[in-house]
PDB file of C-alpha atoms and ligand atoms in Angstrom:
ATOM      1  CA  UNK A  74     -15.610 -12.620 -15.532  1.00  0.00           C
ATOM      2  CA  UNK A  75     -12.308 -13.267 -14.826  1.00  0.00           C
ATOM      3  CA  UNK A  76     -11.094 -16.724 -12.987  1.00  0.00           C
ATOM      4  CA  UNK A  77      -8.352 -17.506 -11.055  1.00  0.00           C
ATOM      5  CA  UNK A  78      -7.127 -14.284 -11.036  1.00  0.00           C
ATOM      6  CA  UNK A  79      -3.304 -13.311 -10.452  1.00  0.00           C
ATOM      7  CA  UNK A  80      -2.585 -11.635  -7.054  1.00  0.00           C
ATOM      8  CA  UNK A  81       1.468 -11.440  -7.840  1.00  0.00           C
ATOM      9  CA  UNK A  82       1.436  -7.765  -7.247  1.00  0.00           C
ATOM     10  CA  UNK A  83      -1.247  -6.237  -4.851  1.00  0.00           C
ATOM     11  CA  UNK A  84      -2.222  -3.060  -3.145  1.00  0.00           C
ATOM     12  CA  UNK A  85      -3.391  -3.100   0.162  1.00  0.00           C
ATOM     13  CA  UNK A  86      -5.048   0.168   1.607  1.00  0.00           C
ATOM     14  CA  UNK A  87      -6.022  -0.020   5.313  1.00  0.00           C
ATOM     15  CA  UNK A  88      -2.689  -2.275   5.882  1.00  0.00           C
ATOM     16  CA  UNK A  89      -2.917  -2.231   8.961  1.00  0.00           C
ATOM     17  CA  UNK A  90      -6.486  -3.936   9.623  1.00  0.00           C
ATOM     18  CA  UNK A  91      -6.277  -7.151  11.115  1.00  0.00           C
ATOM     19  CA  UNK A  92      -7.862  -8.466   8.097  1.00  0.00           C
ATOM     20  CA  UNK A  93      -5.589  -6.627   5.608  1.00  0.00           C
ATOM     21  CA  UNK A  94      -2.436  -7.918   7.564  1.00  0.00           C
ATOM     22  CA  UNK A  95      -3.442 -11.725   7.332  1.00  0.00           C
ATOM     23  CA  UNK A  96      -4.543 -11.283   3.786  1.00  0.00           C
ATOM     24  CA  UNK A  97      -1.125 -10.198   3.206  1.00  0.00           C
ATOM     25  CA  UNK A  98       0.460 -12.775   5.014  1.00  0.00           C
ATOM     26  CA  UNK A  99      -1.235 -15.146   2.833  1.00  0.00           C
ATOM     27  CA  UNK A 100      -0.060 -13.345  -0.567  1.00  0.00           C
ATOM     28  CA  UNK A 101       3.339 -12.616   1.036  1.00  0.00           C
ATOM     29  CA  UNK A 102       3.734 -16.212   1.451  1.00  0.00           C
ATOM     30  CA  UNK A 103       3.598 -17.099  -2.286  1.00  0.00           C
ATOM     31  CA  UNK A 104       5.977 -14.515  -2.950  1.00  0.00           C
ATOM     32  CA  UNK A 105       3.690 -12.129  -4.024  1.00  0.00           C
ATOM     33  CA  UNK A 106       4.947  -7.625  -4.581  1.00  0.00           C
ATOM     34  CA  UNK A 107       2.939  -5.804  -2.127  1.00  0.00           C
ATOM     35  CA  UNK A 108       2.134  -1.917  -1.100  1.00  0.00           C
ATOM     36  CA  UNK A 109       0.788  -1.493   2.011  1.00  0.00           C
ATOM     37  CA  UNK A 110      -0.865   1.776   3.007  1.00  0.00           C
ATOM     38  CA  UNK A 111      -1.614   2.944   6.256  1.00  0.00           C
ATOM     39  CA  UNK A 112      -2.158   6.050   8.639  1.00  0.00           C
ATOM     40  CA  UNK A 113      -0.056   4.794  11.509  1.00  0.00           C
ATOM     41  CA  UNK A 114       3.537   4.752  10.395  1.00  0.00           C
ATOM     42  CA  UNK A 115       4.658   2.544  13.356  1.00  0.00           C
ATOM     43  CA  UNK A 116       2.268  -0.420  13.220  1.00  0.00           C
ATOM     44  CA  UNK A 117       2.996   0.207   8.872  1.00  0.00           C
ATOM     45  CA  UNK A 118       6.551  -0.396   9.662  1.00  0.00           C
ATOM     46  CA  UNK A 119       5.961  -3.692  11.466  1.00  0.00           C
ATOM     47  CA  UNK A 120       3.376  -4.839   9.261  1.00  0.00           C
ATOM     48  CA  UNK A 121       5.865  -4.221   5.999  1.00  0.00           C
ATOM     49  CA  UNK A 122       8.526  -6.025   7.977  1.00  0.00           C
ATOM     50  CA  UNK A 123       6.231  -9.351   9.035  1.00  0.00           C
ATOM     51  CA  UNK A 124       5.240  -9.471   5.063  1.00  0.00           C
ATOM     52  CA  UNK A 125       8.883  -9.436   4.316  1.00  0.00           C
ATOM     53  CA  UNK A 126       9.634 -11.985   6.834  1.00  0.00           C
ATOM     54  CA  UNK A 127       6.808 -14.493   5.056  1.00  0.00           C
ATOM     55  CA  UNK A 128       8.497 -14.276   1.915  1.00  0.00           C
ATOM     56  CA  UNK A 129       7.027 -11.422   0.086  1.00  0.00           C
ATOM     57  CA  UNK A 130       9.187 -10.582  -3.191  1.00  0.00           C
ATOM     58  CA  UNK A 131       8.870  -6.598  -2.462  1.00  0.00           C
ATOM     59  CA  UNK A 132       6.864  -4.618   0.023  1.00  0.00           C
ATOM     60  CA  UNK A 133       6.723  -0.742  -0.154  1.00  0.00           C
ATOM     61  CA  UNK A 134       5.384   0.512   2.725  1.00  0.00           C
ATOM     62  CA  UNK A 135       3.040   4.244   2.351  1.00  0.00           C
ATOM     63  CA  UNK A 136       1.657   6.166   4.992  1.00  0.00           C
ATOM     64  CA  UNK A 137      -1.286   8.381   3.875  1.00  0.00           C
ATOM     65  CA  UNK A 138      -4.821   9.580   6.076  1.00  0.00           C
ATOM     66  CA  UNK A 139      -7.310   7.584   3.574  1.00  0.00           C
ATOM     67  CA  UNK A 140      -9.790   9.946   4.764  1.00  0.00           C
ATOM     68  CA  UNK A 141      -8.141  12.576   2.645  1.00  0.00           C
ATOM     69  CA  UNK A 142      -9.541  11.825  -0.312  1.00  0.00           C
ATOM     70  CA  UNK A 143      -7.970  13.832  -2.792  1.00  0.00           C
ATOM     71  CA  UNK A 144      -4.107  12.202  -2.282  1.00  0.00           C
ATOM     72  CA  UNK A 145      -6.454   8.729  -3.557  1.00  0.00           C
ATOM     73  CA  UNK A 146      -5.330   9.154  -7.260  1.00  0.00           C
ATOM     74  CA  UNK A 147      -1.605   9.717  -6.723  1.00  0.00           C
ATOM     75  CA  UNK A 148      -1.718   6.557  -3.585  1.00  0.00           C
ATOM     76  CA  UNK A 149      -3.183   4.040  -6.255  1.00  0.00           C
ATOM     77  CA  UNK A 150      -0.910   5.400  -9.232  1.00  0.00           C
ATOM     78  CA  UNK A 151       2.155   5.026  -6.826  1.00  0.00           C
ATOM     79  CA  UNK A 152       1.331   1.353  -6.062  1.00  0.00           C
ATOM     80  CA  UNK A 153       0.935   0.455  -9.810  1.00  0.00           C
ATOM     81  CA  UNK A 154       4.745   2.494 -10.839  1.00  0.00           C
ATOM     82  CA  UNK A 155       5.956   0.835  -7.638  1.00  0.00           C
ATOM     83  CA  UNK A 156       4.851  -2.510  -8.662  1.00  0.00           C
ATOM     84  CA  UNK A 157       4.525  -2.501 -12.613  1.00  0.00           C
ATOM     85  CA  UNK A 158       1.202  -2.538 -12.735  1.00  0.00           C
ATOM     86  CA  UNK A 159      -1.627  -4.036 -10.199  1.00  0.00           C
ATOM     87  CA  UNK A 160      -3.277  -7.142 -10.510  1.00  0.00           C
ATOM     88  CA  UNK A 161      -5.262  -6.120  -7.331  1.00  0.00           C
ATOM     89  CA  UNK A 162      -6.708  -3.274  -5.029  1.00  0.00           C
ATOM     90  CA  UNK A 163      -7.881  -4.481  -1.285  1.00  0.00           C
ATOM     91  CA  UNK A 164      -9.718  -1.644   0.638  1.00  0.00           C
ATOM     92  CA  UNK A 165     -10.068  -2.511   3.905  1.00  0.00           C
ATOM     93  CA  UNK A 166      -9.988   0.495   6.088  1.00  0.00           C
ATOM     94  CA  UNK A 167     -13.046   1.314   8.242  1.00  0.00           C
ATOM     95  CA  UNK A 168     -14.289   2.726  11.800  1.00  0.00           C
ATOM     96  CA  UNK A 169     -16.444   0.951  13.970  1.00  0.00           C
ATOM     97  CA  UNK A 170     -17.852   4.310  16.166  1.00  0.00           C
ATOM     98  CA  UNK A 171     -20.120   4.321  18.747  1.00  0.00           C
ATOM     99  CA  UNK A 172     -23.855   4.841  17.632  1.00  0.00           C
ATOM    100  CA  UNK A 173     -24.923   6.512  20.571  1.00  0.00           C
ATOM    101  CA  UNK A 174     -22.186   9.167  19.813  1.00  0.00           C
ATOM    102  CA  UNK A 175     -23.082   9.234  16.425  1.00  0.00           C
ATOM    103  CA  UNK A 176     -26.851   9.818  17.516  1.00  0.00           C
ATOM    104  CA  UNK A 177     -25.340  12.974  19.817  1.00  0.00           C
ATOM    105  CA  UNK A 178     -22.576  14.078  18.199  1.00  0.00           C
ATOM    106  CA  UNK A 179     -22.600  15.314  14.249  1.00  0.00           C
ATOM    107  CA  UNK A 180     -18.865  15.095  14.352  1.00  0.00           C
ATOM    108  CA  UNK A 181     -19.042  11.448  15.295  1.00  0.00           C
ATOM    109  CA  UNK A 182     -21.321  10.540  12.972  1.00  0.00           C
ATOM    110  CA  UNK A 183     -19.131  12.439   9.948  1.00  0.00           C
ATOM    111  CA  UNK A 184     -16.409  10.260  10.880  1.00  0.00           C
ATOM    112  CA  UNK A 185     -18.442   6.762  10.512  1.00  0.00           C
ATOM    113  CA  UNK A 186     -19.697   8.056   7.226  1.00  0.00           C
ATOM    114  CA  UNK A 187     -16.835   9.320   5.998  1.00  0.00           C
ATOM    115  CA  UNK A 188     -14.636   6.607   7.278  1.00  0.00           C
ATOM    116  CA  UNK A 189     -16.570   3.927   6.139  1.00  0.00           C
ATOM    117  CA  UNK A 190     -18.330   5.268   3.225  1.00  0.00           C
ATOM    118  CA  UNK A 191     -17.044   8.594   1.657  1.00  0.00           C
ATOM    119  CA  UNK A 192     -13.413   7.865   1.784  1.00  0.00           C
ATOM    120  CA  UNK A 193     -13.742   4.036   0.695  1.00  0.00           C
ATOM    121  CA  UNK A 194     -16.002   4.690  -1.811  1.00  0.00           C
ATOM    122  CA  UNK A 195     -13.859   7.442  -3.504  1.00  0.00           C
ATOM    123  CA  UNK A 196     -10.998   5.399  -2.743  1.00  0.00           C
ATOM    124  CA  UNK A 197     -12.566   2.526  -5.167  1.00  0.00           C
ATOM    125  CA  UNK A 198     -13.481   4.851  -7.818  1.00  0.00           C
ATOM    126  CA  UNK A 199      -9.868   5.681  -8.143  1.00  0.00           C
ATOM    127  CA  UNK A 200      -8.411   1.874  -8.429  1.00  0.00           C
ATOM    128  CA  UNK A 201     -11.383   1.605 -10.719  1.00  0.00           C
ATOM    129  CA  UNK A 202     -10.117   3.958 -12.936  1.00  0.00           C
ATOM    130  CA  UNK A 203      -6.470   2.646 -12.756  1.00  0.00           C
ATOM    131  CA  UNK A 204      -7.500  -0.984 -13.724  1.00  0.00           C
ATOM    132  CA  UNK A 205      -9.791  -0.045 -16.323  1.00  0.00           C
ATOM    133  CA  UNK A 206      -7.287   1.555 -17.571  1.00  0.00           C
ATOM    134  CA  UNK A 207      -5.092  -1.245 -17.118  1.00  0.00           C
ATOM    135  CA  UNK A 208      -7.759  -2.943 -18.891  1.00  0.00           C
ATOM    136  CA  UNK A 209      -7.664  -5.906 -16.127  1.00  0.00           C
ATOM    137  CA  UNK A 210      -7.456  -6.433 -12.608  1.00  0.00           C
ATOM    138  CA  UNK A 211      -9.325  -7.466  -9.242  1.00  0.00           C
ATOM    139  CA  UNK A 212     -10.795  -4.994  -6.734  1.00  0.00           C
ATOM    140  CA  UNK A 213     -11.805  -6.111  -3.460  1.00  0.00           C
ATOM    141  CA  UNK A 214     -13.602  -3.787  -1.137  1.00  0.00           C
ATOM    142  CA  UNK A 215     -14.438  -4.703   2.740  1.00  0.00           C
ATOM    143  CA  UNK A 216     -18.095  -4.291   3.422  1.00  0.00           C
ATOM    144  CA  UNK A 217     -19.954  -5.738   6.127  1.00  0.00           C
ATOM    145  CA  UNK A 218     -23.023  -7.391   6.638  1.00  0.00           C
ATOM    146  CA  UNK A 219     -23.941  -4.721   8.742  1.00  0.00           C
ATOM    147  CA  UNK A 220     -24.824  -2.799   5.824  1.00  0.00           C
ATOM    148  CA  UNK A 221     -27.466  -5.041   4.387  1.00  0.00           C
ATOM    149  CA  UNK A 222     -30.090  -3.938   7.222  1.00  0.00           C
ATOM    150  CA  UNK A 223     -30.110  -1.382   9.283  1.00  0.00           C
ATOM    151  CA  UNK A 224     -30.388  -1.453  12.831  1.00  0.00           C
ATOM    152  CA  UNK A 225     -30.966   0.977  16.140  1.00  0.00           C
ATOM    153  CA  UNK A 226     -27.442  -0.320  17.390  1.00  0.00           C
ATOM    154  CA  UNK A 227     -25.512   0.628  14.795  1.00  0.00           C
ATOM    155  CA  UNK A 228     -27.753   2.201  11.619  1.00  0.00           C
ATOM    156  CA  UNK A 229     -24.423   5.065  11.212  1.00  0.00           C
ATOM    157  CA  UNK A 230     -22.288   2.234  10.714  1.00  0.00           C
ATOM    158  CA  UNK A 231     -24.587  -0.196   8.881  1.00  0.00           C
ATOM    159  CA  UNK A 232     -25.356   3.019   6.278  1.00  0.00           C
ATOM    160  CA  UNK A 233     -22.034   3.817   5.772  1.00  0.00           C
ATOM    161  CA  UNK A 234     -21.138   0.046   4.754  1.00  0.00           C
ATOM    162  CA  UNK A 235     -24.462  -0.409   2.670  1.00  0.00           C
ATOM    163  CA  UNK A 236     -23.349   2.867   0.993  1.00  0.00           C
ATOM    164  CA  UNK A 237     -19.971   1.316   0.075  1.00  0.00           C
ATOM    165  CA  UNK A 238     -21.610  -2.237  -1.137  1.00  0.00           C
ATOM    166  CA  UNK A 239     -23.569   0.037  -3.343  1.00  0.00           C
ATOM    167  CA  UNK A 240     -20.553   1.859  -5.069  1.00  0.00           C
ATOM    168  CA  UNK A 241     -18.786  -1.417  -5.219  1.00  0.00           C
ATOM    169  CA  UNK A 242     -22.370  -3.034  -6.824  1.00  0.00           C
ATOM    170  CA  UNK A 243     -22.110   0.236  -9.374  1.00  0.00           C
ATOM    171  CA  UNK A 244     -18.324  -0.054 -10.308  1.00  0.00           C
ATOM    172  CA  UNK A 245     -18.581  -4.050 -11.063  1.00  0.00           C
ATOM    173  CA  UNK A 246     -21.440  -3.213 -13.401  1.00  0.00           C
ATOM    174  CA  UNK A 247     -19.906  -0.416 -15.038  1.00  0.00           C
ATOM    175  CA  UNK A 248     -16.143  -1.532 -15.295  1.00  0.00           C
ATOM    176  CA  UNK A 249     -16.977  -5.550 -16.258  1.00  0.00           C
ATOM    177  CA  UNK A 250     -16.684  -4.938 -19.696  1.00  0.00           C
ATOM    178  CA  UNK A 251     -13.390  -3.172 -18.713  1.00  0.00           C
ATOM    179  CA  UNK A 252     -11.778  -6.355 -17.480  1.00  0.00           C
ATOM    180  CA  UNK A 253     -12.427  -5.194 -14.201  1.00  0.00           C
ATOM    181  CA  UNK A 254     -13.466  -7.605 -11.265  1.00  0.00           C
ATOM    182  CA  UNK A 255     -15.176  -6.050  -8.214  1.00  0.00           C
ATOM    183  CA  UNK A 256     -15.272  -8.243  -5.022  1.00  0.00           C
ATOM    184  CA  UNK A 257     -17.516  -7.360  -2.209  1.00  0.00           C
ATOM    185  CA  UNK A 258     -16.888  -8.908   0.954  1.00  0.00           C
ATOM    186  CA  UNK A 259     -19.178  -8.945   3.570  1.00  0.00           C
ATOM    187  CA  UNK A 260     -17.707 -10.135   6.722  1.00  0.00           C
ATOM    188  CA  UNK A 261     -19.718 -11.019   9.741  1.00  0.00           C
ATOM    189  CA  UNK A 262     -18.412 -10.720  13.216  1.00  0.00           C
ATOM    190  CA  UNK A 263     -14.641 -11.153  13.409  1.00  0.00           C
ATOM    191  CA  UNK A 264     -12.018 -11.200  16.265  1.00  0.00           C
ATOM    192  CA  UNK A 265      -9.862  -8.302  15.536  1.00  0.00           C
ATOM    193  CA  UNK A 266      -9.069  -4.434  17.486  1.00  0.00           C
ATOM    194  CA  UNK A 267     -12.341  -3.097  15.810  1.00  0.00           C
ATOM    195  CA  UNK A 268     -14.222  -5.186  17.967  1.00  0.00           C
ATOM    196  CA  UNK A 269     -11.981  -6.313  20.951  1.00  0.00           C
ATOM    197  CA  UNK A 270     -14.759  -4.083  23.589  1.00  0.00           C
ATOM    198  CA  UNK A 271     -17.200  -7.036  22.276  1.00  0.00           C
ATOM    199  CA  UNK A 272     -18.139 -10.406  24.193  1.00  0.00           C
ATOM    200  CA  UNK A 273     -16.846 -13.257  21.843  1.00  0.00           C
ATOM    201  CA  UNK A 274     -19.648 -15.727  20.875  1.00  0.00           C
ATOM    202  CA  UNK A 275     -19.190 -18.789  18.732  1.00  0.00           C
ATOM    203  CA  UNK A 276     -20.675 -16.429  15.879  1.00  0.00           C
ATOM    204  CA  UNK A 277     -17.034 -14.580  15.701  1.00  0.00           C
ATOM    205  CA  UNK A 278     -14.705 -15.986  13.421  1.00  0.00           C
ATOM    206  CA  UNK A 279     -10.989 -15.228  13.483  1.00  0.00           C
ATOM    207  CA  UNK A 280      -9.287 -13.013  10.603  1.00  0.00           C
ATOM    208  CA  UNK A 281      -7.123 -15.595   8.953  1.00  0.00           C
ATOM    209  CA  UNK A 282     -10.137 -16.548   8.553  1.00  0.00           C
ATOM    210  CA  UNK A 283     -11.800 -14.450   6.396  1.00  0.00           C
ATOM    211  CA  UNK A 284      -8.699 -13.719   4.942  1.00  0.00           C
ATOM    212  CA  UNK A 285      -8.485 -17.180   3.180  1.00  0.00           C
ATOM    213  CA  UNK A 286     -11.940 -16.375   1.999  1.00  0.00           C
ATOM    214  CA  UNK A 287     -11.002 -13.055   0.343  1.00  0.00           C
ATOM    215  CA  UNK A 288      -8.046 -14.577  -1.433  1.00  0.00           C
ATOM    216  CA  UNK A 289     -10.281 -17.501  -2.572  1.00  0.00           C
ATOM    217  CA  UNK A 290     -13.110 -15.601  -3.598  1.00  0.00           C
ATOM    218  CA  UNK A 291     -10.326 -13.070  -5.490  1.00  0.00           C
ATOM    219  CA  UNK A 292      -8.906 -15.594  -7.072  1.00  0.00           C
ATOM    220  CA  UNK A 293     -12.021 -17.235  -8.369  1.00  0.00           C
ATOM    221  CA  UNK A 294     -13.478 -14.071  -9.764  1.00  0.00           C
ATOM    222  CA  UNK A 295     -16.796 -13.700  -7.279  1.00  0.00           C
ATOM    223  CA  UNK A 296     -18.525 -10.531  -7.201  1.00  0.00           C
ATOM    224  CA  UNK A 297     -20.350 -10.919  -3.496  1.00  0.00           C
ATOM    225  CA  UNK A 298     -18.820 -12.975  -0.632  1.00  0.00           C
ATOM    226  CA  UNK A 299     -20.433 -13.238   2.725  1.00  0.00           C
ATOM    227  CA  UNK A 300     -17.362 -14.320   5.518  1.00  0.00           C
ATOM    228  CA  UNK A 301     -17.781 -16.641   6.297  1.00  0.00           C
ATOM    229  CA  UNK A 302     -20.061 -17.958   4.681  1.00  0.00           C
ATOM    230  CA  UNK A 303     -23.120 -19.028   6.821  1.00  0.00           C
ATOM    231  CA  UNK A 304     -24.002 -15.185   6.683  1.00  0.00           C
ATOM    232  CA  UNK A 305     -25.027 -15.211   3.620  1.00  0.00           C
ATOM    233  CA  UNK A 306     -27.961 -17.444   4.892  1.00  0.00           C
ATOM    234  CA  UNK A 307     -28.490 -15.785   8.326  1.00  0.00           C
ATOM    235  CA  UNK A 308     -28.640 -12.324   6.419  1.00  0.00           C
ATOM    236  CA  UNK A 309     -31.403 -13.417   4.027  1.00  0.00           C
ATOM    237  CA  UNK A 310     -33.549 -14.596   7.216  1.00  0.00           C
ATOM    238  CA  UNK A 311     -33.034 -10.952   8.413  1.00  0.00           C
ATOM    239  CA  UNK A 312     -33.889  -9.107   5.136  1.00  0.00           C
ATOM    240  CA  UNK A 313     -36.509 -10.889   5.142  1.00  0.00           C
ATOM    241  CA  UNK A 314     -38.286  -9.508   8.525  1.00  0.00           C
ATOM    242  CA  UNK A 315     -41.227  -7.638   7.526  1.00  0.00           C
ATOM    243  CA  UNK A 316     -40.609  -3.834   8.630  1.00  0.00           C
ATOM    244  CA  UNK A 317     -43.352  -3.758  10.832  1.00  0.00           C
ATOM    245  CA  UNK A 318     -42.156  -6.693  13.072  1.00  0.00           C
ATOM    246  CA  UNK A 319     -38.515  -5.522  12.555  1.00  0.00           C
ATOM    247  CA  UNK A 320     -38.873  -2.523  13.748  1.00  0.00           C
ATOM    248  CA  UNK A 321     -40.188  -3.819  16.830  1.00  0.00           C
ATOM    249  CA  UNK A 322     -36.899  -5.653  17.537  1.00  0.00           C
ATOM    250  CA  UNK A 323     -34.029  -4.367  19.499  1.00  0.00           C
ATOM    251  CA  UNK A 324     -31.249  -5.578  17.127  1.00  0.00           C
TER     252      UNK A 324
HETATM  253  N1  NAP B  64     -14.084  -6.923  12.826  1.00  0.00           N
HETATM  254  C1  NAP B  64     -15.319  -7.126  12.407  1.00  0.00           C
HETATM  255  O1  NAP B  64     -16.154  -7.720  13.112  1.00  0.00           O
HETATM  256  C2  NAP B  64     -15.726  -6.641  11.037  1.00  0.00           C
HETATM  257  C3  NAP B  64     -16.975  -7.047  10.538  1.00  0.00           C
HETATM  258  C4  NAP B  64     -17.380  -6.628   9.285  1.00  0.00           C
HETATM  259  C5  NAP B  64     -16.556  -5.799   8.548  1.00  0.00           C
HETATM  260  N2  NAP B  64     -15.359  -5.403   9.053  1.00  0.00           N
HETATM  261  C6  NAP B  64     -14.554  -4.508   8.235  1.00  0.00           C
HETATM  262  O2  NAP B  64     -13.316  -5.109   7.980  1.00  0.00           O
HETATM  263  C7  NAP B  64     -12.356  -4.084   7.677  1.00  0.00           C
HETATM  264  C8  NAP B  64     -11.085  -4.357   8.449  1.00  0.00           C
HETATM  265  O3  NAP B  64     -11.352  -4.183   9.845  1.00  0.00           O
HETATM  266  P1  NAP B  64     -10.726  -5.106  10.986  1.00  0.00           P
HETATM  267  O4  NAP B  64     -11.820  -5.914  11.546  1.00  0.00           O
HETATM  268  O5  NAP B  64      -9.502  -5.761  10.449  1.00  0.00           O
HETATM  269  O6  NAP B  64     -10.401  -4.048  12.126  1.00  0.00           O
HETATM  270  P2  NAP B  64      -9.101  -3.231  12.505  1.00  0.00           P
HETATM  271  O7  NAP B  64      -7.964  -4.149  12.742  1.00  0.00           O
HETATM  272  O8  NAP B  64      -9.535  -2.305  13.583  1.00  0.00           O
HETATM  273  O9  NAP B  64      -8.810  -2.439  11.161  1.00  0.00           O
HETATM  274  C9  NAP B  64      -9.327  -1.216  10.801  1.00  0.00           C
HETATM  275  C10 NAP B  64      -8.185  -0.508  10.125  1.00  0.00           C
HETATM  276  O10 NAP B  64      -8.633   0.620   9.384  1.00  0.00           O
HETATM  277  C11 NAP B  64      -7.616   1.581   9.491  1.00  0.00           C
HETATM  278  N3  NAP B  64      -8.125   2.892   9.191  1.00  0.00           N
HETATM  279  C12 NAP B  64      -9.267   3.451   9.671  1.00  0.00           C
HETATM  280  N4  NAP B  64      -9.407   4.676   9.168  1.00  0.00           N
HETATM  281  C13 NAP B  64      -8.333   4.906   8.361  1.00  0.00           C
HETATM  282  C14 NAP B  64      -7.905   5.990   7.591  1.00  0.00           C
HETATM  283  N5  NAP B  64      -8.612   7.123   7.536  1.00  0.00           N
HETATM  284  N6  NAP B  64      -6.760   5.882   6.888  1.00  0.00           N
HETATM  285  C15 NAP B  64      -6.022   4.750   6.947  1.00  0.00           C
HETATM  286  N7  NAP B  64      -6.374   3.681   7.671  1.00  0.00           N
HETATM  287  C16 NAP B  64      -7.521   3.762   8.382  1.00  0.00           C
HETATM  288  C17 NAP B  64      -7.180   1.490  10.944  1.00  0.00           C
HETATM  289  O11 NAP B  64      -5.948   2.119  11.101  1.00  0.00           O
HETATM  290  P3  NAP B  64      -5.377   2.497  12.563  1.00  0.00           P
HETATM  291  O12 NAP B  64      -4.775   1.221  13.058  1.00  0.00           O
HETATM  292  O13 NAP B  64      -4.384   3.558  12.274  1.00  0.00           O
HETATM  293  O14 NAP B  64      -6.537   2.951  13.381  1.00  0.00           O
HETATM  294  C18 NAP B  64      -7.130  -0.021  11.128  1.00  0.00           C
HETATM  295  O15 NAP B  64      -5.887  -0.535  10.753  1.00  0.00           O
HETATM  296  C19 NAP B  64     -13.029  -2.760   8.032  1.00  0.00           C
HETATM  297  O16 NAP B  64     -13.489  -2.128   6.842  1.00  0.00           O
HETATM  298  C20 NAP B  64     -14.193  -3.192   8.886  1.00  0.00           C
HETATM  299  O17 NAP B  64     -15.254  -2.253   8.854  1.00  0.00           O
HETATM  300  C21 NAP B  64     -14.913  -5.806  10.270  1.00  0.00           C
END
């Protein structure tokens, strides 16, 4: 396992995430190369122009539909010739949807699954690829603790990001030995557009947040990070609800 990995020059795919943008800031601000990917060219624009503002030594800025899952190769070989090489991948696109859609509509549901889980997923097996054949390099993919139960409120959701955890649990076990690190974060509740219909509790924590946890967690060559961290804890407790009372609960 690597520790105290480099982040000099870094990929980040859903750029445009609230989460994405203030783990960039953070990078940008040590001077770090970045490529930022998005699908919307105008909030891409001014998210390449803050990162150059904090002091980021290059940003490229690349618009691409990450659902489309076949331009994933060419978008992560791009970064690397852009950059000379990556020292890390950060996937953080996703789609909250509306499970009671999702429970009506197929085409709702296709676009949680795929948005969270197909695309993602195949989007990670890709960088994979590129830093094992790199023969190093850090791979962060944004999970949720959503997707280690699922629940009648939002099971399309919670599958998708369980499905995603899973890939990410397969690639660190099979691409370890290539130098590979695989870093699963599993954010709780956190205060950015995906979930600005919600009423804020004190459970919601802000994305600079969880950003500084990423880095950290990056940097120190984890495989599984809960952010913050008191989820780990609070998810155990719910794993650990016997099915028969759990599915009893309105959660
Ligand atoms: N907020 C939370 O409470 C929470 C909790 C757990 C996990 N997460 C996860 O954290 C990650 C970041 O989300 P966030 O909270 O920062 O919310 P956000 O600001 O709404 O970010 C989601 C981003 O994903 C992008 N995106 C979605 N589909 C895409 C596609 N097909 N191609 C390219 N970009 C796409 C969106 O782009 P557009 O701007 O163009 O729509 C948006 O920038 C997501 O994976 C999310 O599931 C969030």
């Amino acid at each position: 396992m690597s520790v105290n990995a480099k982040l000099d020059r870094v990929a980040l795919f859903g750029a445009t995430s609230a989460i994405a943008q203030e783990t960039g800031r953070i990078l940008a601000g040590r001077g770090a190369s970045l490529v930022v990917v998005g699908r919307d060219p105008h909030k891409l624009s001014a998210v390449a122009d803050d990162l150059r503002a904090r002091g980021a030594a290059r940003v490229e800025a690349v618009q691409a539909d990450l659902d489309e899952v076949g331009r994933h190769a060419a978008l992560v070989d791009g970064a690397a010739e852009a950059l000379g090489g990556l020292d890390a991948v950060v996937i953080a696109q996703g789609v909250l949807g509306d499970q009671e859609e999702s429970a009506r509509d197929v085409a709702a549901a296709e676009r949680v699954l795929v948005g969270n889980f197909v695309g993602p997923a195949l989007l990670a097996q890709a960088a994979a690829n590129r830093l094992a054949a790199q023969g190093a390099g850090t791979l962060v993919g944004i999970s949720s603790v959503a997707g280690d139960r699922g629940r009648g409120s939002n099971y399309t959701y919670g599958a998708a990001k369980g499905g995603f955890s899973l890939f990410l649990q397969g690639l660190r076990n099979r691409y370890a030995p290539a130098g590979v690190q695989v870093l699963t974060v599993k954010p709780g509740f956190v205060d950015t557009p995906m979930t600005a219909h919600l009423e804020k509790s004190a459970l919601f924590a802000t994305p600079a947040r969880v950003a500084a946890g990423i880095v950290r967690a990056a940097e120190r060559g984890r495989d599984v990070v809960y952010a913050p961290g008191f989820w780990r804890l609070v998810m155990a407790v719910i794993r650990a609800i016997p099915e028969r009372i759990f599915k009893r609960l309105k959660l």
